Coordinates of C-alpha atoms in Angstrom, one line a residue:
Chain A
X1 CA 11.1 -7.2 -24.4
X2 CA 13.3 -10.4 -23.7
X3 CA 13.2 -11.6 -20.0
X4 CA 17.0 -10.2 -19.4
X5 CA 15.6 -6.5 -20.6
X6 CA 12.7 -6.4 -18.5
X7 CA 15.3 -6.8 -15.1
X8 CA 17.5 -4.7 -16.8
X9 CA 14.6 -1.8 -17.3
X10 CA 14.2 -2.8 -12.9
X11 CA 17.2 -2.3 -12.8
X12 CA 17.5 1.3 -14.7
X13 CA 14.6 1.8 -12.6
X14 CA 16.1 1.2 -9.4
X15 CA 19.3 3.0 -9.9
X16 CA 17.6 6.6 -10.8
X17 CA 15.3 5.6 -8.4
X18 CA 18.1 6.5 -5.5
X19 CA 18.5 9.6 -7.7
X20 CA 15.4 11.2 -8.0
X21 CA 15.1 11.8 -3.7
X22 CA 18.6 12.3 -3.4
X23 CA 18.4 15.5 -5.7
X24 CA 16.4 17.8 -3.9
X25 CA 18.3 16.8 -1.0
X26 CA 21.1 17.2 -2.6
X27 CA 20.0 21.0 -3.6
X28 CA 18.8 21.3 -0.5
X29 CA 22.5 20.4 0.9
X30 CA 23.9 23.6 -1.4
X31 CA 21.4 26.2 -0.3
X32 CA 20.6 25.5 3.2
X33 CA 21.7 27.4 6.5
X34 CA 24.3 25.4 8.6
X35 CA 23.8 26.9 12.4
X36 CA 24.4 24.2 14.3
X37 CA 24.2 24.3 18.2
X38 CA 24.4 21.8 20.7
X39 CA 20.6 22.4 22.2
X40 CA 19.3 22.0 18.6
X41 CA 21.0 19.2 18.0
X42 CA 19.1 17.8 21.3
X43 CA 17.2 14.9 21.2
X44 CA 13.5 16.0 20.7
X45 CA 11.2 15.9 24.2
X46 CA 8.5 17.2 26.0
X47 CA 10.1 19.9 27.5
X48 CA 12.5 18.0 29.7
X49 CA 16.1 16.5 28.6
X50 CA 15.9 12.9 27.3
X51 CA 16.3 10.2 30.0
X52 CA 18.1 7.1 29.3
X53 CA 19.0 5.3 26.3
X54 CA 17.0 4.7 23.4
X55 CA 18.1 1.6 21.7
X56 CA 16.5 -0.7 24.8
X57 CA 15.4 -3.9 24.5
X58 CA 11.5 -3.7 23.5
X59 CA 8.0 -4.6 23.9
X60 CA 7.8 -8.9 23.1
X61 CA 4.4 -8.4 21.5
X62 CA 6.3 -6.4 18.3
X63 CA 8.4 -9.5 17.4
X64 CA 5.6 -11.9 18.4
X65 CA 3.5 -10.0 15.6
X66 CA 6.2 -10.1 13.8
X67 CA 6.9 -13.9 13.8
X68 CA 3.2 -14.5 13.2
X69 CA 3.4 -12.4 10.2
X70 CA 6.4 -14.6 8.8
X71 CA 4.7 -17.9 8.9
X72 CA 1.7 -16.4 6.8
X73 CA 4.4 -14.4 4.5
X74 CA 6.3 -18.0 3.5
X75 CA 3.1 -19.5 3.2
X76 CA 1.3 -17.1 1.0
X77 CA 4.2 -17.4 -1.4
X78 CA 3.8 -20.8 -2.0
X79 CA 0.1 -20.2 -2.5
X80 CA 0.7 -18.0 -5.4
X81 CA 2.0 -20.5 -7.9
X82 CA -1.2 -22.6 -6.9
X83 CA -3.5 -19.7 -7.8
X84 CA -1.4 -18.7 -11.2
X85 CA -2.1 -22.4 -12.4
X86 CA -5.7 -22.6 -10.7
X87 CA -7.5 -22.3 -14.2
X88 CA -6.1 -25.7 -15.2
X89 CA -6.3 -27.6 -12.1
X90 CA -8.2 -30.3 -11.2
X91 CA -10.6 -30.9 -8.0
X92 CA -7.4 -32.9 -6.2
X93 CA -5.3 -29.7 -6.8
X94 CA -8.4 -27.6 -5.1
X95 CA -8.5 -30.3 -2.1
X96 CA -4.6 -30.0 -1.5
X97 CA -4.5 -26.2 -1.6
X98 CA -7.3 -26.6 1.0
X99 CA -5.4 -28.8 2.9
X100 CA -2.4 -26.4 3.0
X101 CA -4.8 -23.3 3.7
X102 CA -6.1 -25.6 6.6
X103 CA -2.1 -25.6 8.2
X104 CA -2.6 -22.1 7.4
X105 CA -5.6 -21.6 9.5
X106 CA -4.3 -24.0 11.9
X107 CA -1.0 -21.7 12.8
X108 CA -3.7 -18.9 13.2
X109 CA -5.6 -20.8 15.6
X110 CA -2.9 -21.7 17.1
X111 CA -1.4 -18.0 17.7
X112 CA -5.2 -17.1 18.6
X113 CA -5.6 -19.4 21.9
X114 CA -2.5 -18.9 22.7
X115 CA -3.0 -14.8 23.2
X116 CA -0.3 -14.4 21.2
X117 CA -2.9 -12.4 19.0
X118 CA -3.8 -9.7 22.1
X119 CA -2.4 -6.8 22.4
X120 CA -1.2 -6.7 26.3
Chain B
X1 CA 5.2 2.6 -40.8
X2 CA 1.7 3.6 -38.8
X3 CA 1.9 0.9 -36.4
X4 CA 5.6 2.0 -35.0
X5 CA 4.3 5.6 -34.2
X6 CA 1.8 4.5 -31.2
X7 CA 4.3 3.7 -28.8
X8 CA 7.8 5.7 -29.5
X9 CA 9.3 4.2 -26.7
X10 CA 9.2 0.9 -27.7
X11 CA 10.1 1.4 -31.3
X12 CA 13.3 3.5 -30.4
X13 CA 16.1 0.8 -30.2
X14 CA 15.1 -0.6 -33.6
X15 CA 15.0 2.8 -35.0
X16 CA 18.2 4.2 -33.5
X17 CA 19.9 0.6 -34.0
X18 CA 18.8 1.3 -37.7
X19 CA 19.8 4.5 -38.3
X20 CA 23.7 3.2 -36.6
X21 CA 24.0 3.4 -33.3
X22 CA 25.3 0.0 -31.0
X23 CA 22.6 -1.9 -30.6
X24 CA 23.4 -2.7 -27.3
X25 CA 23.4 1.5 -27.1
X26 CA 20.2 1.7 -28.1
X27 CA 18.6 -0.5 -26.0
X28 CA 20.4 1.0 -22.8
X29 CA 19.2 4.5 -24.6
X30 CA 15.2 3.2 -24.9
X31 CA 15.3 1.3 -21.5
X32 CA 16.6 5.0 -19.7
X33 CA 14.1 7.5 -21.0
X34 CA 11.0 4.6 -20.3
X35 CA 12.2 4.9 -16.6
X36 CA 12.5 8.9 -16.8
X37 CA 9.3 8.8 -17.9
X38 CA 7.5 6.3 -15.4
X39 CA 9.7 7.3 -12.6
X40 CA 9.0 10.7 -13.1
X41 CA 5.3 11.0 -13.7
X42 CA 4.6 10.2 -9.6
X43 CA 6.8 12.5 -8.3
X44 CA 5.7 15.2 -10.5
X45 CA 2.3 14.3 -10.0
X46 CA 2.2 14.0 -6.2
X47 CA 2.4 18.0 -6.2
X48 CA -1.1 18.1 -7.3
X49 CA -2.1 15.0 -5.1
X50 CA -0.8 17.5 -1.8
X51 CA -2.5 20.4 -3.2
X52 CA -6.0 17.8 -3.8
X53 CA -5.5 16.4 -0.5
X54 CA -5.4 19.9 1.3
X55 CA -8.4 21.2 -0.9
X56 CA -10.4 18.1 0.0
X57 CA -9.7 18.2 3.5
X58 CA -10.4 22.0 3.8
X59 CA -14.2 21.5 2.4
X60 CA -14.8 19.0 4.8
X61 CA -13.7 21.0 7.3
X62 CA -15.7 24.4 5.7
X63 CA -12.5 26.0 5.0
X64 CA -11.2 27.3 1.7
X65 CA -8.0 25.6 1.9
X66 CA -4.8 26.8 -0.2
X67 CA -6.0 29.9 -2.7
X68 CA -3.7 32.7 -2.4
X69 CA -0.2 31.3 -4.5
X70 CA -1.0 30.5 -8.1
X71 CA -4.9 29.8 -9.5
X72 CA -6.7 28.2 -7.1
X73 CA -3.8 27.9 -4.9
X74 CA -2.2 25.5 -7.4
X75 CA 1.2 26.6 -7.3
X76 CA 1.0 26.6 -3.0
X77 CA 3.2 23.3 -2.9
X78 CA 5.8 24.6 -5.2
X79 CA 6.4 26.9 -2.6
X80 CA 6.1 24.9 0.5
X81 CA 9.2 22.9 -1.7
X82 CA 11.1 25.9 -2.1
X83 CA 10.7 26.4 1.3
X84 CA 11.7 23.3 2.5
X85 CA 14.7 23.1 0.2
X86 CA 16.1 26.4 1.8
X87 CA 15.2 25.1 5.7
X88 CA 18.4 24.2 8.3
X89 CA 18.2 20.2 8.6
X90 CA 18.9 19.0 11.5
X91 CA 20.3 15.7 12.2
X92 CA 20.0 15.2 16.2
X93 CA 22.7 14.2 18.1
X94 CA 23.5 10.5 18.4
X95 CA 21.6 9.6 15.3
X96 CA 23.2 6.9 13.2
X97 CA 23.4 9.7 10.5
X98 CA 24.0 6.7 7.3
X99 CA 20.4 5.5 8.3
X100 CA 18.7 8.6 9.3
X101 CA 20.1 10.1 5.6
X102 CA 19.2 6.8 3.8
X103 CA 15.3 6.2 5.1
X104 CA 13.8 8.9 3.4
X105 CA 15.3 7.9 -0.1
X106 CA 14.7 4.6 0.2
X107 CA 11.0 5.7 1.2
X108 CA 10.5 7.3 -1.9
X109 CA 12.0 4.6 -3.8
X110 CA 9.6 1.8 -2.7
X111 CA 7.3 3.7 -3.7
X112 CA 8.3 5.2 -7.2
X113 CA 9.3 1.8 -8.2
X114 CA 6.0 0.1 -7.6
X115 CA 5.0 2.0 -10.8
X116 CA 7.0 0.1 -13.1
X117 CA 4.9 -2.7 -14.0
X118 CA 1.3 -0.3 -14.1
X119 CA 0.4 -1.0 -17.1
X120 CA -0.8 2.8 -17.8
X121 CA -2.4 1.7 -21.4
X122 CA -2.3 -1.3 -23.7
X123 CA 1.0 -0.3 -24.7
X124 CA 2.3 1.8 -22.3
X125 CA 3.3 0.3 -19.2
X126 CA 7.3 0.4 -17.6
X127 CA 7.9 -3.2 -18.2
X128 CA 5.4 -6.2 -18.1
X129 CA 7.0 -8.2 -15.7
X130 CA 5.7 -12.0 -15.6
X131 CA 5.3 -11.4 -12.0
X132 CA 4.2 -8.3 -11.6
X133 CA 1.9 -8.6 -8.6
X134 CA 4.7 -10.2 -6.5
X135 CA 7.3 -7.4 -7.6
X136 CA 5.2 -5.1 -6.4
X137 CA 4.3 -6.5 -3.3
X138 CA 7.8 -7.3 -2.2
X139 CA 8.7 -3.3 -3.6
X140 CA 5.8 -2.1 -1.4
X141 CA 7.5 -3.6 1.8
X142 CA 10.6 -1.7 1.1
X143 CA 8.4 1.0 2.5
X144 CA 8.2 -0.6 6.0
X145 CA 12.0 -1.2 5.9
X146 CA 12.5 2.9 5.5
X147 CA 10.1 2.9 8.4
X148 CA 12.0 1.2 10.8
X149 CA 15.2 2.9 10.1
X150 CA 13.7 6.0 10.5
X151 CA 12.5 5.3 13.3
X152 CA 15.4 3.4 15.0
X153 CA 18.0 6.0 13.6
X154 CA 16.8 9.1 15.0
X155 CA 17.5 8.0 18.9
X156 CA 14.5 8.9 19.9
X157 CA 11.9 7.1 22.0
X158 CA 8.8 8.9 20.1
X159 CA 10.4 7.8 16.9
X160 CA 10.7 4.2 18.0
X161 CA 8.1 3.8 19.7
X162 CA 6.2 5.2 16.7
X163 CA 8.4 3.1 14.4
X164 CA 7.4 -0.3 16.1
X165 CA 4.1 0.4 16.2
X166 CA 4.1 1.2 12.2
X167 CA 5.9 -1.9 11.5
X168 CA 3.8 -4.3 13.4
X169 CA 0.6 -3.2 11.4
X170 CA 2.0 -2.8 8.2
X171 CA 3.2 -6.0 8.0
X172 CA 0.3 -7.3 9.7
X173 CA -1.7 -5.7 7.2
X174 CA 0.5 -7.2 4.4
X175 CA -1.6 -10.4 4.8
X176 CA -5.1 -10.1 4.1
X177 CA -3.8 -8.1 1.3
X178 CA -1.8 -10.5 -0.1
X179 CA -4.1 -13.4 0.5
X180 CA -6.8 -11.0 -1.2
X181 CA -4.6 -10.7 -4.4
X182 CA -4.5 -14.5 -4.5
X183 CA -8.3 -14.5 -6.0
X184 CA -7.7 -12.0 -8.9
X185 CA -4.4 -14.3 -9.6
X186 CA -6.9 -17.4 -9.4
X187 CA -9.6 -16.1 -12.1
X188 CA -7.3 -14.5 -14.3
X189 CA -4.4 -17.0 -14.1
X190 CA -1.6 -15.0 -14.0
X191 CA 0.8 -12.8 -12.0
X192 CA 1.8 -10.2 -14.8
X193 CA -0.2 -7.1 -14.5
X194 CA -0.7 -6.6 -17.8
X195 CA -2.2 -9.7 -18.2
X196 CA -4.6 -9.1 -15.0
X197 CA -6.0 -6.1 -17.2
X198 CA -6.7 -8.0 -20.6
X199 CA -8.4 -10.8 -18.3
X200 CA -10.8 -8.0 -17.1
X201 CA -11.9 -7.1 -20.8
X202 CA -14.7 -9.2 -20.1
X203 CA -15.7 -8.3 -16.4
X204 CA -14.2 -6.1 -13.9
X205 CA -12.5 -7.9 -11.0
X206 CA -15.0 -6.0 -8.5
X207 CA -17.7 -8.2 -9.3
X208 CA -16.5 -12.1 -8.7
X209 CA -13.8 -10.7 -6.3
X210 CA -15.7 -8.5 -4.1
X211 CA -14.4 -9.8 -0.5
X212 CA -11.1 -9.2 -2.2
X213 CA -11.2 -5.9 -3.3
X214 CA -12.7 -4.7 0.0
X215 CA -9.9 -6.6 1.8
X216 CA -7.6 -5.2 -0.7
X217 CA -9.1 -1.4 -0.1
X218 CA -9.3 -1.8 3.7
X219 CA -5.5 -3.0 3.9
X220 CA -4.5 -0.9 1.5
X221 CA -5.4 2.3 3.5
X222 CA -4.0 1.2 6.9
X223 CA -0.4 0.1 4.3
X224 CA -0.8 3.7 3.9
X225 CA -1.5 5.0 6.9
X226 CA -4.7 6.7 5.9
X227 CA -7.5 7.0 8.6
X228 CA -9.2 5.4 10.7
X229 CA -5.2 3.5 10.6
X230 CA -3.2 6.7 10.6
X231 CA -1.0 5.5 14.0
X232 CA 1.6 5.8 11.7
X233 CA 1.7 10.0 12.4
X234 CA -0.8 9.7 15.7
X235 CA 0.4 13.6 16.3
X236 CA -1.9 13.4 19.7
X237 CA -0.4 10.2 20.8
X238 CA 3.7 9.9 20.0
X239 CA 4.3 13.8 18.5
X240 CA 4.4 12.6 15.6
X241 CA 5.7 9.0 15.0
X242 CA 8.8 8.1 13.0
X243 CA 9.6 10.7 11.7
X244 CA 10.0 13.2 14.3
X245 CA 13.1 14.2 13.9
X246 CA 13.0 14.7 10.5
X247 CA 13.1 18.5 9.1
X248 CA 13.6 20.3 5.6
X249 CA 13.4 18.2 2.8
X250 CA 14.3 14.9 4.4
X251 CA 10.8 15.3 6.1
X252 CA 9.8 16.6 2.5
X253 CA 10.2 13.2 1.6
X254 CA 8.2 11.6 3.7
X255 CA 5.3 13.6 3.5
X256 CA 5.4 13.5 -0.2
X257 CA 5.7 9.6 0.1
X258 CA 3.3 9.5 2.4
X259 CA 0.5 11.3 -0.7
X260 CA 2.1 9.5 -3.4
X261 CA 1.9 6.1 -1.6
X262 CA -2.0 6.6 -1.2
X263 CA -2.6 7.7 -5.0
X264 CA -0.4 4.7 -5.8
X265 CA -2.6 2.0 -3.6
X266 CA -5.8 3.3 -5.3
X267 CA -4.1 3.3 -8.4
X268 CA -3.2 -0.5 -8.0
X269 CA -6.7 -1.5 -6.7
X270 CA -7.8 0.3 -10.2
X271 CA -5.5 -2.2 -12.0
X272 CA -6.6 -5.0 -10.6
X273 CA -10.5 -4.9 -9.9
X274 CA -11.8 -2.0 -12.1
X275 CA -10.1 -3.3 -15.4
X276 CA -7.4 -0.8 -15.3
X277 CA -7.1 1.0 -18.7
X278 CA -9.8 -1.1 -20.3
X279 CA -13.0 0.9 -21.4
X280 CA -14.8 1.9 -24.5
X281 CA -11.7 2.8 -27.5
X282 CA -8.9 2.2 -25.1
X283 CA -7.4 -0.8 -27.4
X284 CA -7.7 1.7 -30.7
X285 CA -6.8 4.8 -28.5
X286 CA -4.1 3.9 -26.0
X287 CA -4.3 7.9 -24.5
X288 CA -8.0 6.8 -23.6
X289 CA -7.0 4.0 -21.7
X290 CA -4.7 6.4 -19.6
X291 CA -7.3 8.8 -19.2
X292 CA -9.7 5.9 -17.8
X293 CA -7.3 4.6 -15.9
X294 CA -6.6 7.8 -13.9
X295 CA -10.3 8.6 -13.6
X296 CA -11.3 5.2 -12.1
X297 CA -8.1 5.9 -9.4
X298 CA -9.5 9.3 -9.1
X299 CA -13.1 8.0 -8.6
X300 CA -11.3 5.7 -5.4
X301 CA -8.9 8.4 -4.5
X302 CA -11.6 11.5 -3.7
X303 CA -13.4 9.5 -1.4
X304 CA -10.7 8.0 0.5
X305 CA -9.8 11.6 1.0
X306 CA -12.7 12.3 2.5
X307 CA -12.6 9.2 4.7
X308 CA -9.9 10.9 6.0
X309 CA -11.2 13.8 6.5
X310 CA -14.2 12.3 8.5
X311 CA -13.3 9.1 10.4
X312 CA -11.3 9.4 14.0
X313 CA -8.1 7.1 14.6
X314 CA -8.7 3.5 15.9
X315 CA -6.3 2.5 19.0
X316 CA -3.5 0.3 18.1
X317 CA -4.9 -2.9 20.0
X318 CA -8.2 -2.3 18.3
X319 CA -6.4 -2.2 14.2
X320 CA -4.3 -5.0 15.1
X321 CA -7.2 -7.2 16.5
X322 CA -9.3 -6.1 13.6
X323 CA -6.4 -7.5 11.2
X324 CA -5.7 -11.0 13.0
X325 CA -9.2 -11.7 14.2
X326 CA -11.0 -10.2 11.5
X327 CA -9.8 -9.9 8.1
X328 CA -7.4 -12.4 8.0
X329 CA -10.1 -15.4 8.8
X330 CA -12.5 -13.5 6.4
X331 CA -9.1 -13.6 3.8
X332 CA -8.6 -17.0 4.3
X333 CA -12.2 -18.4 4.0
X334 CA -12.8 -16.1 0.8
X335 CA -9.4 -17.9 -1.1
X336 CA -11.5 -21.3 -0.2
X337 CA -14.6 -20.2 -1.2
X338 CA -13.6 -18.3 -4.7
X339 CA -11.5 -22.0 -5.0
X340 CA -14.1 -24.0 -4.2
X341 CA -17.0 -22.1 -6.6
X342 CA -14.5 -21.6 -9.6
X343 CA -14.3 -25.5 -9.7
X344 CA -17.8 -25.8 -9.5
X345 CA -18.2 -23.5 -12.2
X346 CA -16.2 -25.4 -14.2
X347 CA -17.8 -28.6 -13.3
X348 CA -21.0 -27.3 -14.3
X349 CA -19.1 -25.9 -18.1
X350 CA -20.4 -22.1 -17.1
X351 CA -16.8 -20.8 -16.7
X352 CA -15.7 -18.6 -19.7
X353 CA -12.7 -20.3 -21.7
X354 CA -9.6 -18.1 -20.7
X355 CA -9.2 -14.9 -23.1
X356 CA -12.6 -14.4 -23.2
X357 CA -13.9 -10.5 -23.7
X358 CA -17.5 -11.1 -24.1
X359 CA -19.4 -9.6 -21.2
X360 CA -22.1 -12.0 -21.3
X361 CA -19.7 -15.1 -21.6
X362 CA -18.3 -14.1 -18.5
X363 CA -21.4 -13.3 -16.7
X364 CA -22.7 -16.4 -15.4
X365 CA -19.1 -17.5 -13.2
X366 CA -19.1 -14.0 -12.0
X367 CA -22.5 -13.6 -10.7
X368 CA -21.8 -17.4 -9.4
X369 CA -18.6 -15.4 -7.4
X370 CA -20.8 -12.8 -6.5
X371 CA -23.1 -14.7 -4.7
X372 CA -20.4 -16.7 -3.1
X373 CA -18.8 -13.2 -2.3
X374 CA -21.8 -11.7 -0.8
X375 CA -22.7 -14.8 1.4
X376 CA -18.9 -14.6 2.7
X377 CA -19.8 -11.0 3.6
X378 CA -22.8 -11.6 5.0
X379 CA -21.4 -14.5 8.0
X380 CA -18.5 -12.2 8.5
X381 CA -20.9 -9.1 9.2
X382 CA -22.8 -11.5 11.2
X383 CA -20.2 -12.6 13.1
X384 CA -18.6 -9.3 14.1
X385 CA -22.1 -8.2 15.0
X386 CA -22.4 -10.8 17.9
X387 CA -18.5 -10.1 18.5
X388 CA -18.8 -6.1 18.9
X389 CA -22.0 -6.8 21.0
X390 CA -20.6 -9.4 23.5
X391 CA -17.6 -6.9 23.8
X392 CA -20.1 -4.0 24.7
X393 CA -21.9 -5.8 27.2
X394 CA -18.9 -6.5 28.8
X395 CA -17.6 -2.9 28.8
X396 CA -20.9 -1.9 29.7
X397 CA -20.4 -4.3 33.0
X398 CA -16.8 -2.8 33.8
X399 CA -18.3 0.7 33.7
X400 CA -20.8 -0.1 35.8
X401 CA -18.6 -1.6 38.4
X402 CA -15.8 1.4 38.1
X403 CA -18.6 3.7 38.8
X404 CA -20.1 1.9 42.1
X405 CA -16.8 1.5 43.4
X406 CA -16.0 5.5 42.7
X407 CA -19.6 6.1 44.1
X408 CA -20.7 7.9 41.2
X409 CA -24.0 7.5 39.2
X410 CA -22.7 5.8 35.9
X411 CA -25.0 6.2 32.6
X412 CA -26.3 2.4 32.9
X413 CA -28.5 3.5 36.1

């Protein structure tokens, strides 16, 4: 298959993707009761009504994690062409992918003094 | 004439093209029924994966599980469909109904398109893309994306709560893995998945990339949310995490996500460390190649069943700690070290010339990775022995001091 069919087979793939779950929901839709109240419409809770608002501003560790994860996602990607060509590299190419994995480690270090690493 | 008849799907554009039809036609014709078929097979088969699960589970806990509906209870989950289908779903009030209707589709479609480039036999596989192991990478995030709008669509604080704490380990999770799918990529040389199976001819990727498969298999479960990571539905804990508000099929979904998800993560380490399809007759026979393929996910499937059947649930500070603190440095050194040996290997003229199938060609890099691997594996146990037992001690201390000051005899007297 040429390189065009192969995205065009992803793509295919990702348009009947969206179809296959929507069906049964979509059945679902025709045959299902509709008895809709107000108190079962309630915001689930244990056993009292929900206090204050959901959409708060939130816990810094979560986005802390989440930037930490970033660095080594970027990173990692430019590590894969370096790996798909490692069978024809030379020792220099294996001391310069160390040397990136190094800035690599050093970022984790980094995040581990810090704390940003515990979970407080 | 012979040679066209082992893979139909492939030969249908030139034979409909042939016999008239727009060539253009055809191709869109042979491109739709390969994704039926591969999009399909999961969700089809993740009513027997539900019905496995429950079976497994029940004889570890010396039940019987599911027997009455069907033969051996087969047909049970057909049923539980039905009933879903016909259940009132409830969307709760102030939801952001676009995003609480769209997360459990998009869900399911991170996870149905992952099998696109699994290469199911030497000529059956979706499409071989050229980088197949980042597609399905960046596919399998999707997943956490469905997660979070779940979660933050339903308005409710259990959902979010459970959401946030899903997304910061799964993508926290998403590194070792990836960084452990860098060391296949470095023997074999390649990013299409395919190709990673016709590179294991020779040797299975178990053996020179241990670390990496035990990374990959550690990461993969908590990706899933399988036990001892399951925070993801911690029922004690937040109710029952994201998707709490979820009912009738929309929760359907999930749960069915959820199942196939797991089959799909074993089914992906199978590809890429147990040689996927490749085993005696699989080249002649390409149905042989399928049936190994699905017994080798099968043989890592069963017992990661069990494992969740067995294990209790780690706290969130302890998974993420184990991921950052743990795996990650182990990740990390275990790229240098496979790096560092596959040049010495080559130095020394014991590496096998790419395209090699001979076992014993192979034999003398991978046992030199083996080594490597097992000495890796040996520090890191090492290490997180004199970690776990400094961190005891000092618990050990705490207790000790919680107990004087409640006057109470603690167990250290």
């Amino acid at each position: 298959m040429s390189v065009v069919n192969e995205w065009a087979f992803i793509g295919v793939f990702m348009a009947l993707a969206w179809v296959f779950p929507a069906t049964p929901l979509l059945v679902s839709w025709i045959f299902r009761p509709r008895r809709a109240n107000a108190i079962k419409m309630q915001t689930y809770e244990c056993g009292v009504e929900t206090v204050g608002d959901t959409w708060v501003q939130f816990k810094v560790q979560y986005y802390i994690y989440g930037l930490v994860f970033l660095v080594f996602d970027v990173e990692l990607i430019f590590l894969f062409p370096w790996a798909m060509a490692y069978n024809q590299l030379d020792f220099f190419a294996f001391a310069a992918g160390l040397l990136f994995i190094f800035l690599l480690t050093d970022a984790l270090i980094y995040a581990w003094r810090k704390n940003a690493l515990e979970w407080a | 004439m012979e040679q066209q008849c082992i893979n139909v799907i492939q030969t249908m554009a030139p034979c409909l093209t042939s016999s008239g039809v727009d060539p253009g036609l055809a191709q869109f014709i042979s491109i739709l029924i390969g994704v039926v078929l591969v999009a399909l097979f999961p969700l089809v088969l993740v009513i027997l994966l539900i019905w496995m699960e429950r079976k497994v589970a029940a004889r570890v806990q010396d039940r019987l599980g599911p027997n009455r509906v069907g033969p051996f209870g087969l047909f049970q989950n057909i049923a539980d469909a039905l009933k879903l289908i016909i259940k009132e779903d409830i969307t709760p009030a102030g939801a952001d109904r676009t995003i609480f209707n769209l997360a459990p589709i998009i869900a399911t479609l991170s996870t149905t398109m992952m099998w696109a480039v699994i290469p199911f036999s030497p000529v059956n596989i979706g499409v071989d893309l050229s980088i197949g192991v980042l597609y399905f990478t960046a596919i399998g995030s999707i997943g956490t994306l469905a997660i979070m709008m779940a979660g933050w669509s339903s308005n409710n604080k259990y959902a979010l709560l459970g959401a946030f704490r899903v997304v910061a380990a799964l993508v926290s999770y998403e590194v070792p893995m990836v960084l452990a799918l860098l060391v296949p990529v470095m023997i074999a040389g390649t990013l299409s998945m395919q190709s990673l199976v016709v590179a294991q001819q020779g040797m299975w990727f178990i053996v020179p990339a241990f670390v990496s498969a035990l990374l990959f298999y550690i990461s993969n479960l908590a990706e899933t949310g399988r036990a001892p990571f399951d925070l993801i539905e911690a029922e004690s804990e937040l109710v029952a995490g994201y998707n709490i508000e979820y009912s009738g099929m929309k929760f359907g979904l999930f749960m069915a996500n959820e199942f196939m998800h797991a089959f799909t993560a074993n089914l992906l380490f199978a590809v890429i460390f147990l040689g996927g399809w490749s085993g005696p007759g699989a080249t002649e026979v390409p149905l042989l190649g399928f049936i190994y393929l699905f017994l080798k996910t099968g043989a890592l499937y069963i017992p990661s069943l069990i494992l969740r059947a067995t294990v209790p649930r780690v706290r969130i500070d302890q998974m993420m700690g184990f991921n950052w603190k743990f795996l990650v440095p182990v990740a990390i050194v275990n790229v240098v070290v496979v790096a560092f040996l596959l040049q010495v290997t080559k130095a020394l003229g014991i590496a096998p010339v790419p395209g090699e199938t001979d076992f014993l060609a192979n034999l003398p890099q991978a046992l030199v990775l083996f080594v490597g691997n097992l000495l890796t594996i040996a520090v890191a146990l090492e290490m997180i022995r004199r970690f776990g037992r400094q961190a005891r001690s000092e618990t050990s201390g705490a207790a000790v001091v919680i107990a004087e000051a409640h006057d109470v005899p603690s167990a250290a007297h």
